[in-house]
XYZ file of C-alpha atoms in Angstrom:
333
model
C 30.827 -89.426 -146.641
C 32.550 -86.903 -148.995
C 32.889 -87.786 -152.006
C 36.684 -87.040 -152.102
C 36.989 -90.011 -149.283
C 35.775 -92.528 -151.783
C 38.371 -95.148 -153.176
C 37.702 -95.418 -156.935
C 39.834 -98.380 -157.436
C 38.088 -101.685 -159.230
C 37.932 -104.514 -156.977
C 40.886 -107.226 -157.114
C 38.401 -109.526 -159.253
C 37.509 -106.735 -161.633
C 41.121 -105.356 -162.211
C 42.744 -104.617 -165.245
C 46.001 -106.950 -166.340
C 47.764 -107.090 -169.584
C 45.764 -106.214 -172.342
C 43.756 -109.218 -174.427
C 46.774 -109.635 -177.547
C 49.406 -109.847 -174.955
C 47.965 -112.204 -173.591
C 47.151 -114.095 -176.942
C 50.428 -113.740 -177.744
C 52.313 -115.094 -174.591
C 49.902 -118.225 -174.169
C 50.136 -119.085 -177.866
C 53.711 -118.521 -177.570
C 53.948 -120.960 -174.391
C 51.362 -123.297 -176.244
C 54.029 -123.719 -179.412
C 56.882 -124.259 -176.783
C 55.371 -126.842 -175.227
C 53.793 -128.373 -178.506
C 57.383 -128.186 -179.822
C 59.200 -129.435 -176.239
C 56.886 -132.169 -176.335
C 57.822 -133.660 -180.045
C 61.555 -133.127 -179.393
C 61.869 -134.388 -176.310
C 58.650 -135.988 -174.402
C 57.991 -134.172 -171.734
C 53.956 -135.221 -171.489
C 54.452 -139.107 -172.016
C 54.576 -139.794 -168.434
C 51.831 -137.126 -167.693
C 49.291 -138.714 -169.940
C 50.280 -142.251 -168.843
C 49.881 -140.959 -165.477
C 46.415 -139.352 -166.223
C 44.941 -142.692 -168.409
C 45.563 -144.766 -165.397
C 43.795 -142.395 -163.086
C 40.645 -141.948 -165.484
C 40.545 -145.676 -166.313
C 38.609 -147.247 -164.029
C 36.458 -143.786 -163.945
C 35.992 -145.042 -167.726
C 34.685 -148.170 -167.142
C 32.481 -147.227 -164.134
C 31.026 -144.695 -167.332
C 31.172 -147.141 -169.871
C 29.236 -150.053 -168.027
C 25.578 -148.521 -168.551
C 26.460 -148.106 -172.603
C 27.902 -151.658 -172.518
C 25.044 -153.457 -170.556
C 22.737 -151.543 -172.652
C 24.076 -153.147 -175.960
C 24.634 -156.705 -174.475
C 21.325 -156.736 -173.316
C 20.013 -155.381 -177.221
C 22.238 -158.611 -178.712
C 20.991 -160.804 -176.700
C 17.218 -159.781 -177.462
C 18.332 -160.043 -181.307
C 20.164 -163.391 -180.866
C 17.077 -164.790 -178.733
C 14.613 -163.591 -181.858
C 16.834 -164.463 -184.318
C 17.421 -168.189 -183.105
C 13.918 -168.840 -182.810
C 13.411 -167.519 -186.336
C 15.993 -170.012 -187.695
C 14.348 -172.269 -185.290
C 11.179 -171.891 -187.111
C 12.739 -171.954 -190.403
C 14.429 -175.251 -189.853
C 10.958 -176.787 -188.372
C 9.330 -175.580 -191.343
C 11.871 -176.992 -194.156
C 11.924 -180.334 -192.011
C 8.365 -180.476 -192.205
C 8.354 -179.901 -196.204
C 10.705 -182.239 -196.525
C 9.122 -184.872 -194.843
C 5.996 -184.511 -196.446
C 8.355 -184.577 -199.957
C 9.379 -187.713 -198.347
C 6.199 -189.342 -197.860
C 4.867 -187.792 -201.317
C 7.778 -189.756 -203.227
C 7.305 -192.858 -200.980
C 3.845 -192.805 -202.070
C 4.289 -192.002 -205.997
C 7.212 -194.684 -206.156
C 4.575 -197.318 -204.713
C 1.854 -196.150 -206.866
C 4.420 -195.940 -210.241
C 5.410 -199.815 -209.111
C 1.469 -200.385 -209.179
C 0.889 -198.729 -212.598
C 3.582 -200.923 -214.187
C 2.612 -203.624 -213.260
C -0.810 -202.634 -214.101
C 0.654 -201.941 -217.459
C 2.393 -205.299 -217.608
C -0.545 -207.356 -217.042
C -2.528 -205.482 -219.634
C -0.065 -206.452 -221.998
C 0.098 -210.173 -221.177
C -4.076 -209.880 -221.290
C -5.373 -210.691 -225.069
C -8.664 -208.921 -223.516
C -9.335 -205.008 -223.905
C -9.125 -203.527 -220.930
C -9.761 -199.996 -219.202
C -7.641 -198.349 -216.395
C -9.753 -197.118 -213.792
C -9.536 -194.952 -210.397
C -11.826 -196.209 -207.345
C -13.148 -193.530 -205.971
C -14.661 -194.083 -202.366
C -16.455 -197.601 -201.151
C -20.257 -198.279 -201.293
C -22.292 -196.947 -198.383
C -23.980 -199.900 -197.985
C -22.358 -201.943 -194.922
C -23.948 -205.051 -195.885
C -22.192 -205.708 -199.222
C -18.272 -205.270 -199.928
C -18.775 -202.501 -203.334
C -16.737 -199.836 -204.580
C -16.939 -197.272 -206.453
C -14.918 -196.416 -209.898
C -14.581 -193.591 -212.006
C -15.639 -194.818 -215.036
C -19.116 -195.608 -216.554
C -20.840 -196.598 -219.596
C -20.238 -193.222 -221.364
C -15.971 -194.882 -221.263
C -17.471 -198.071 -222.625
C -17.498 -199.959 -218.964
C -20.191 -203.175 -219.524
C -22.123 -204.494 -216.200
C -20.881 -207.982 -215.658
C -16.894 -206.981 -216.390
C -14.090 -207.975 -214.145
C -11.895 -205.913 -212.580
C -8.756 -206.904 -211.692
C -5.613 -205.530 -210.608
C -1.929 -206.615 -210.713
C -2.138 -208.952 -207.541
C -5.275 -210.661 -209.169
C -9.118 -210.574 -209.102
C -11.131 -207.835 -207.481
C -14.704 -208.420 -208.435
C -16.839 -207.492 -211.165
C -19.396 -204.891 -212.473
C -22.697 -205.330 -211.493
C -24.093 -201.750 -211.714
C -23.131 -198.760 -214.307
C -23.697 -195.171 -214.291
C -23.395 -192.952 -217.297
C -19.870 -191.756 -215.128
C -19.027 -194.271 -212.776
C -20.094 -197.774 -211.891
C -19.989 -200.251 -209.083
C -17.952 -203.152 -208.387
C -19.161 -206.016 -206.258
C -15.899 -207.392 -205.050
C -15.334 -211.028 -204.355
C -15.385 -211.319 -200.791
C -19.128 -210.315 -200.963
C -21.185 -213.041 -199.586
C -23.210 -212.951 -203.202
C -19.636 -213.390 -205.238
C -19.037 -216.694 -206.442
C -15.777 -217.115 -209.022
C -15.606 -220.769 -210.831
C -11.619 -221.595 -210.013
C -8.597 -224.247 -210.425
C -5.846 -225.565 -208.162
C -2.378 -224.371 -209.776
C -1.109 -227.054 -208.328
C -3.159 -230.373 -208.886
C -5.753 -228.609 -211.350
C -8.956 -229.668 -209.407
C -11.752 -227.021 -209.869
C -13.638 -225.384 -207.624
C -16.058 -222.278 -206.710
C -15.039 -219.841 -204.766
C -17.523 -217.753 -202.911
C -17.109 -214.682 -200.713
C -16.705 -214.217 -196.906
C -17.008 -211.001 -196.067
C -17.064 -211.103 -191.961
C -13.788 -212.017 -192.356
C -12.285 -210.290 -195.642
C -11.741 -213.558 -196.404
C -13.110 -216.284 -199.150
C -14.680 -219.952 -199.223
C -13.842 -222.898 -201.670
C -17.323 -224.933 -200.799
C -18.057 -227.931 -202.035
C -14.717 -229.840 -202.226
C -14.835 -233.525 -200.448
C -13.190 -233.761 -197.057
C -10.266 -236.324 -198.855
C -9.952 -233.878 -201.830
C -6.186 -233.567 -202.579
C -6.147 -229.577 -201.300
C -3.126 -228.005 -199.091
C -2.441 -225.085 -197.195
C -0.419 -222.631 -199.159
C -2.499 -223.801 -202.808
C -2.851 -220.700 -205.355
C -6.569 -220.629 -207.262
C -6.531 -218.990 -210.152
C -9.978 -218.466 -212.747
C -10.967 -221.405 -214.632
C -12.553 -219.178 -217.511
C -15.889 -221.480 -217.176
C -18.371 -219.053 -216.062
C -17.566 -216.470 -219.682
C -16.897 -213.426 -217.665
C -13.224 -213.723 -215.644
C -10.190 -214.841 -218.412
C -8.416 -217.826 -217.358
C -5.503 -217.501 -215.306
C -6.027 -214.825 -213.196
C -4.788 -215.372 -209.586
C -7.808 -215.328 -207.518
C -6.856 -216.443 -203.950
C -4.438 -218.513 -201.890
C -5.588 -221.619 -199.089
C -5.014 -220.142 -195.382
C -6.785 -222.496 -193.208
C -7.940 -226.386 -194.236
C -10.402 -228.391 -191.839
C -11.074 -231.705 -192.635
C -12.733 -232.465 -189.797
C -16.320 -231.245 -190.180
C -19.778 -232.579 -190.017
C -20.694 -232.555 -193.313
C -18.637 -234.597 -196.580
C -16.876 -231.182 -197.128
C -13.690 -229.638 -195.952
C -13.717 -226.266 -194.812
C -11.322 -224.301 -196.857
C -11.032 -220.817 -196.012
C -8.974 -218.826 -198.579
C -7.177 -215.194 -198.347
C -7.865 -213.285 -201.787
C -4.571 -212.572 -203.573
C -6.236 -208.965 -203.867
C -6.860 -206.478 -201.107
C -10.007 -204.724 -201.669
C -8.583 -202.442 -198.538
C -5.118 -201.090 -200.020
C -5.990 -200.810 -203.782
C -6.793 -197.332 -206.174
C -5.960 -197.890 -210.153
C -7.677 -201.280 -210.995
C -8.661 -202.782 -215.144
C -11.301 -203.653 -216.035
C -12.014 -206.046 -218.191
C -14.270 -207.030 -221.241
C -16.421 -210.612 -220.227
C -14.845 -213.369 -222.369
C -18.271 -214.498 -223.476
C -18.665 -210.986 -225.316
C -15.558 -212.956 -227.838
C -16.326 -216.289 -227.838
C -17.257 -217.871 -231.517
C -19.897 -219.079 -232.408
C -20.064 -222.825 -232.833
C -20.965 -224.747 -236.140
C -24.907 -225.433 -236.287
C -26.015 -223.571 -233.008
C -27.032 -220.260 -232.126
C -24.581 -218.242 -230.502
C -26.678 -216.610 -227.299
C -25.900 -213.176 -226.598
C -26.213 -211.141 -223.662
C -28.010 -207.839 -223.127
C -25.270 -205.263 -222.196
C -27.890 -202.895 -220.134
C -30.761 -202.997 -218.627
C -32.241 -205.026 -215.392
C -32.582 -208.093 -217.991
C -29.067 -208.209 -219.008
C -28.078 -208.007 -215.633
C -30.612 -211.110 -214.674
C -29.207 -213.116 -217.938
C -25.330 -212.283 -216.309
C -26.599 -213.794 -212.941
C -28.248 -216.706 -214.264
C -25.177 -217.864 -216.821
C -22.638 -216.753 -213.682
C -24.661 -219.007 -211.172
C -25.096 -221.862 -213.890
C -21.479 -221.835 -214.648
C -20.811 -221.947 -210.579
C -23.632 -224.779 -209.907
C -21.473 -226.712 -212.855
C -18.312 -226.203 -211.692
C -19.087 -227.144 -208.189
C -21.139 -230.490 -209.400
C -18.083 -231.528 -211.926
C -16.026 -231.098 -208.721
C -17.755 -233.283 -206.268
C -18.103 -235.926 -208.891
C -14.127 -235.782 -209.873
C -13.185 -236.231 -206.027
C -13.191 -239.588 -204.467
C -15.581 -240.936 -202.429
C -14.706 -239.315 -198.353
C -13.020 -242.237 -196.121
C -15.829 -242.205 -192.616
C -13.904 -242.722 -189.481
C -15.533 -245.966 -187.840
């Protein structure tokens, strides 16, 4: 084709309009018009109402993901943080109960200590606060264990009480601790008194049944449920006066001349921890006009024998003055 034939024209896409500025200038121009049409007199207030109703819902359909996306992310944090304040609350109820118990506990030991306190006051003997510590391993006697020994000045043969009453006495010290038969052991025997009609008595241990005896005391003997014992101070080791256990079960009707008198100890062994203990009355007695005053070792295996001997005297005494006091037992014909 010659070249002469050729149309040099640009395409329709690729032809030339008005120049770039006049452009510029005419749509800039039309932009402030409308800008300025639009403040006076509102001309694209229906137009963009129009448009926001169409592209709502297209909004929300676009929105939904987002929104789902942070509900679910909540609802994770509320989850965790509920169970933490969960946790939180389980954990300060738990403190709080064991504050609970804590203060029930030191209010019922502080009511102990006074009246341990109280009694030591009303007691003319010295006396030594003590903690018991565990009970004896042996599971034939009824022992215990307390922290204090002949280094604090504890002597064997020295009661301990507490502020319901009698507990037992020493019968073995260590240079820290010592041990403390109590009186329900079958070898404890405590010379006694009715409160009531002032008949005496020994007492002697039971310890199948946590429980004591009063033996020897005649079938017609003037004794009734519900009767307090307390220590007669005849046997030089337990100070008169000290509650030692109350009647819980009379029978009369026995084959031998004596009642069976079965006794609950005004003392638990089972529930007690701060106990006193006691100096032996014999260690202050005077000594009387024209006779030697016997002493008693304080240590040693013969001290301890001496203790037994005068303890099971006193008992054997006590019991015999009994029997002979009470009247003669009526026999059924």
């Amino acid at each position: 084709m010659p070249l002469g034939t050729l149309d040099r024209t640009p395409p329709p896409f690729f032809r030339q309009g008005p120049s770039a500025l006049t452009r510029l200038i005419v749509f800039a121009s039309l932009s402030v018009f409308l800008m300025a049409a639009d403040t006076r007199l509102g001309l694209t207030g229906p137009l963009r109402a129009f448009a926001a109703v169409i592209l709502h819902p297209v909004e929300r359909a676009l929105l939904a993901p987002v929104r789902g996306a942070l509900s679910a992310g909540l609802y994770v944090d509320g989850i965790a943080q509920a169970q933490a304040r969960a946790d939180q609350a389980r954990a300060e109820l738990t403190r709080q109960s064991e504050r609970s118990v804590q203060a029930d506990q030191l209010q019922q030991e502080n009511a102990r200590l006074r009246a341990l306190l109280e009694l030591r006051e009303r007691l003319s003997l010295r006396a030594r606060a003590a903690e018991v510590l565990y009970d004896a391993p042996d599971p034939y006697t009824r022992k215990i264990i307390i922290d204090r020994g002949s280094s604090h000045g504890i002597l064997p043969g020295s009661p301990v009480v507490n502020e319901d009453g009698v507990l037992g006495q020493v019968t073995r010290v260590y240079p820290m601790t010592a041990e403390v038969t109590l009186a329900i052991d079958e070898d404890a025997a405590i010379p006694v008194h009715n409160l009531r009609t002032g008949q005496r008595g020994v007492v002697f241990g039971s310890p199948s049944s946590d429980s004591m005896e009063l033996r020897f005391v005649a079938a017609n003997a003037d004794v009734q449920v519900g009767d307090l014992l307390q220590t007669s101070g005849l046997d030089g080791v337990y100070p008169p006066g000290l509650a030692v256990a109350k009647v819980s079960r009379l029978d009369r009707r026995t084959q031998s001349d004596f009642a069976k008198i079965m006794l609950q100890p005004m003392a638990s062994p089972d529930h007690v921890r701060h106990v006193l203990v006691l100096e032996p009355i014999g260690l202050h007695q005077p000594a009387r006009p024209g006779a030697d005053e016997p002493s008693l070792p304080a240590h040693g295996k013969d001290g301890k024998e001496a203790r037994e001997r005068t303890g099971a005297a006193s008992a054997a005494a006590s019991a015999a003055a009994s029997a002979a006091s009470a009247p003669a037992p009526r026999r059924s014909p």
